[in-house]
């Protein structure tokens, strides 16, 4: 339970950083997108994952090529899945992370998130290429030992 709480806090801090990246990279239409992502982040921080999902989806309707936005959406679905246990949210989580890595092949955080989603669904073998890419893009990841362990388990599955 303590480890899960630590990971949840760590993920929430990471999400705030991603929102800041979005804010810095927004164009003129980005003001509306920025506002929607900010609203989504506020809802996410307060645990209102349904509202966060809706705001992120609304922003992504405007900016359909925003890899960071899809990663944020994936995180909101992850927390919604953790809250409800409903497989539909895990499926949407994975779909969102896949979209993020499709849009930005250098977005190591999305690769890592996608790999974790697959790993925890016992789809360890499927997680292998995403783990390899995450480690290639971020060789000094602070969780490298864990990612290498997952990689080893995935190759054995």
Short mmCIF file of C-alpha atoms in Angstrom, two decimals:
data_model
loop_
_atom_site.label_atom_id
_atom_site.label_comp_id
_atom_site.label_asym_id
_atom_site.label_seq_id
_atom_site.Cartn_x
_atom_site.Cartn_y
_atom_site.Cartn_z
CA UNK A 1 0.00 0.00 0.00
CA UNK A 2 2.84 2.39 0.85
CA UNK A 3 4.60 1.71 -2.45
CA UNK A 4 1.36 2.29 -4.41
CA UNK A 5 0.78 5.61 -2.60
CA UNK A 6 4.38 6.66 -3.33
CA UNK A 7 3.96 5.77 -7.02
CA UNK A 8 0.64 7.66 -7.16
CA UNK A 9 2.26 10.80 -5.71
CA UNK A 10 5.21 10.43 -8.08
CA UNK A 11 2.88 10.05 -11.07
CA UNK A 12 0.87 13.11 -10.09
CA UNK A 13 4.06 15.20 -9.91
CA UNK A 14 5.07 13.88 -13.33
CA UNK A 15 1.67 14.88 -14.72
CA UNK A 16 2.08 18.43 -13.48
CA UNK A 17 5.44 18.60 -15.26
CA UNK A 18 3.82 17.38 -18.48
CA UNK A 19 1.09 20.02 -18.20
CA UNK A 20 3.82 22.65 -17.89
CA UNK A 21 5.47 21.28 -21.05
CA UNK A 22 2.16 21.58 -22.87
CA UNK A 23 1.67 25.13 -21.65
CA UNK A 24 5.10 26.20 -22.89
CA UNK A 25 4.55 24.64 -26.31
CA UNK A 26 1.08 25.95 -27.08
CA UNK A 27 0.27 28.18 -30.07
CA UNK A 28 -2.48 30.80 -30.42
CA UNK A 29 -5.27 28.19 -30.47
CA UNK A 30 -3.27 26.71 -27.65
CA UNK A 31 -4.75 29.15 -25.14
CA UNK A 32 -7.97 27.14 -25.14
CA UNK A 33 -6.03 23.85 -25.19
CA UNK A 34 -3.84 25.11 -22.36
CA UNK A 35 -6.90 26.01 -20.31
CA UNK A 36 -8.48 22.61 -20.89
CA UNK A 37 -5.30 20.78 -19.91
CA UNK A 38 -5.00 22.94 -16.80
CA UNK A 39 -8.60 22.18 -15.86
CA UNK A 40 -7.97 18.50 -16.48
CA UNK A 41 -4.88 18.58 -14.27
CA UNK A 42 -6.85 20.26 -11.48
CA UNK A 43 -9.55 17.61 -11.69
CA UNK A 44 -6.90 14.90 -11.78
CA UNK A 45 -5.15 16.30 -8.69
CA UNK A 46 -8.45 16.32 -6.79
CA UNK A 47 -9.21 12.71 -7.77
CA UNK A 48 -12.06 13.57 -10.16
CA UNK A 49 -10.79 11.34 -12.95
CA UNK A 50 -14.02 11.44 -14.97
CA UNK A 51 -13.84 15.23 -15.26
CA UNK A 52 -10.09 15.07 -16.01
CA UNK A 53 -10.73 12.57 -18.81
CA UNK A 54 -13.40 14.80 -20.31
CA UNK A 55 -11.16 17.90 -20.24
CA UNK A 56 -8.21 16.02 -21.75
CA UNK A 57 -10.45 14.60 -24.48
CA UNK A 58 -11.86 18.05 -25.19
CA UNK A 59 -8.33 19.46 -25.53
CA UNK A 60 -7.31 16.58 -27.80
CA UNK A 61 -10.25 17.28 -30.10
CA UNK A 62 -8.62 20.66 -30.76
CA UNK A 63 -5.00 19.46 -30.79
CA UNK A 64 -5.18 15.89 -32.09
CA UNK A 65 -1.41 15.52 -32.44
CA UNK A 66 -0.50 16.25 -28.84
CA UNK A 67 1.47 13.26 -27.55
CA UNK A 68 1.76 14.74 -24.05
CA UNK A 69 -2.02 15.17 -23.99
CA UNK A 70 -2.55 11.51 -24.87
CA UNK A 71 -0.11 10.54 -22.13
CA UNK A 72 -2.08 12.65 -19.65
CA UNK A 73 -5.29 11.00 -20.84
CA UNK A 74 -3.68 7.59 -20.37
CA UNK A 75 -2.73 8.49 -16.80
CA UNK A 76 -6.28 9.62 -16.04
CA UNK A 77 -7.60 6.33 -17.39
CA UNK A 78 -4.99 4.48 -15.28
CA UNK A 79 -6.21 6.12 -12.11
CA UNK A 80 -9.83 5.56 -13.12
CA UNK A 81 -9.03 1.86 -13.65
CA UNK A 82 -7.31 1.74 -10.24
CA UNK A 83 -10.41 3.34 -8.73
CA UNK A 84 -12.98 1.07 -10.41
CA UNK A 85 -11.17 -2.06 -11.65
CA UNK A 86 -13.17 -1.81 -14.89
CA UNK A 87 -11.17 -3.31 -17.78
CA UNK A 88 -12.57 -0.75 -20.24
CA UNK A 89 -10.47 1.93 -18.52
CA UNK A 90 -7.31 -0.20 -18.72
CA UNK A 91 -7.96 -0.71 -22.45
CA UNK A 92 -8.40 3.04 -22.97
CA UNK A 93 -5.27 3.70 -20.90
CA UNK A 94 -3.20 1.43 -23.14
CA UNK A 95 -4.77 2.89 -26.29
CA UNK A 96 -3.92 6.43 -25.12
CA UNK A 97 -0.28 5.58 -24.40
CA UNK A 98 0.02 3.82 -27.78
CA UNK A 99 -1.30 6.97 -29.46
CA UNK A 100 1.26 9.08 -27.55
CA UNK A 101 4.22 6.98 -28.71
CA UNK A 102 2.85 6.92 -32.26
CA UNK A 103 2.73 10.72 -32.28
CA UNK A 104 6.15 11.19 -30.67
CA UNK A 105 8.68 8.38 -31.12
CA UNK A 106 11.06 10.08 -28.63
CA UNK A 107 8.56 10.43 -25.79
CA UNK A 108 10.21 8.04 -23.34
CA UNK A 109 7.72 8.64 -20.51
CA UNK A 110 4.87 7.40 -22.70
CA UNK A 111 6.88 4.29 -23.62
CA UNK A 112 7.49 3.66 -19.93
CA UNK A 113 3.83 4.21 -19.07
CA UNK A 114 2.70 1.91 -21.87
CA UNK A 115 5.14 -0.78 -20.76
CA UNK A 116 3.90 -0.52 -17.15
CA UNK A 117 0.29 -0.79 -18.27
CA UNK A 118 1.02 -3.93 -20.26
CA UNK A 119 3.25 -5.39 -17.55
CA UNK A 120 0.56 -5.05 -14.86
CA UNK A 121 -1.96 -6.71 -17.19
CA UNK A 122 0.42 -9.70 -17.30
CA UNK A 123 1.20 -8.86 -20.93
CA UNK A 124 4.89 -8.80 -20.07
CA UNK A 125 6.10 -10.11 -23.42
CA UNK A 126 4.12 -7.40 -25.20
CA UNK A 127 5.77 -4.79 -22.94
CA UNK A 128 9.31 -5.77 -24.01
CA UNK A 129 9.72 -3.50 -27.08
CA UNK A 130 8.32 -0.52 -25.16
CA UNK A 131 10.67 -1.18 -22.23
CA UNK A 132 13.61 -1.44 -24.61
CA UNK A 133 12.68 1.82 -26.31
CA UNK A 134 12.16 3.63 -22.99
CA UNK A 135 15.60 2.49 -21.79
CA UNK A 136 17.20 3.41 -25.11
CA UNK A 137 15.71 6.92 -24.97
CA UNK A 138 16.36 7.38 -21.22
CA UNK A 139 19.32 5.14 -20.29
CA UNK A 140 19.72 6.77 -16.86
CA UNK A 141 16.08 6.40 -15.82
CA UNK A 142 15.88 6.46 -12.01
CA UNK A 143 13.80 3.26 -12.18
CA UNK A 144 16.23 1.52 -14.53
CA UNK A 145 16.70 -1.52 -12.26
CA UNK A 146 12.95 -2.09 -12.12
CA UNK A 147 12.58 -1.65 -15.88
CA UNK A 148 15.40 -4.13 -16.49
CA UNK A 149 13.67 -6.61 -14.18
CA UNK A 150 10.43 -6.20 -16.13
CA UNK A 151 12.35 -6.60 -19.38
CA UNK A 152 13.89 -9.85 -18.16
CA UNK A 153 10.49 -11.16 -17.04
CA UNK A 154 8.93 -10.16 -20.36
CA UNK A 155 11.58 -11.99 -22.35
CA UNK A 156 10.91 -15.13 -20.31
CA UNK A 157 7.13 -15.03 -20.77
#
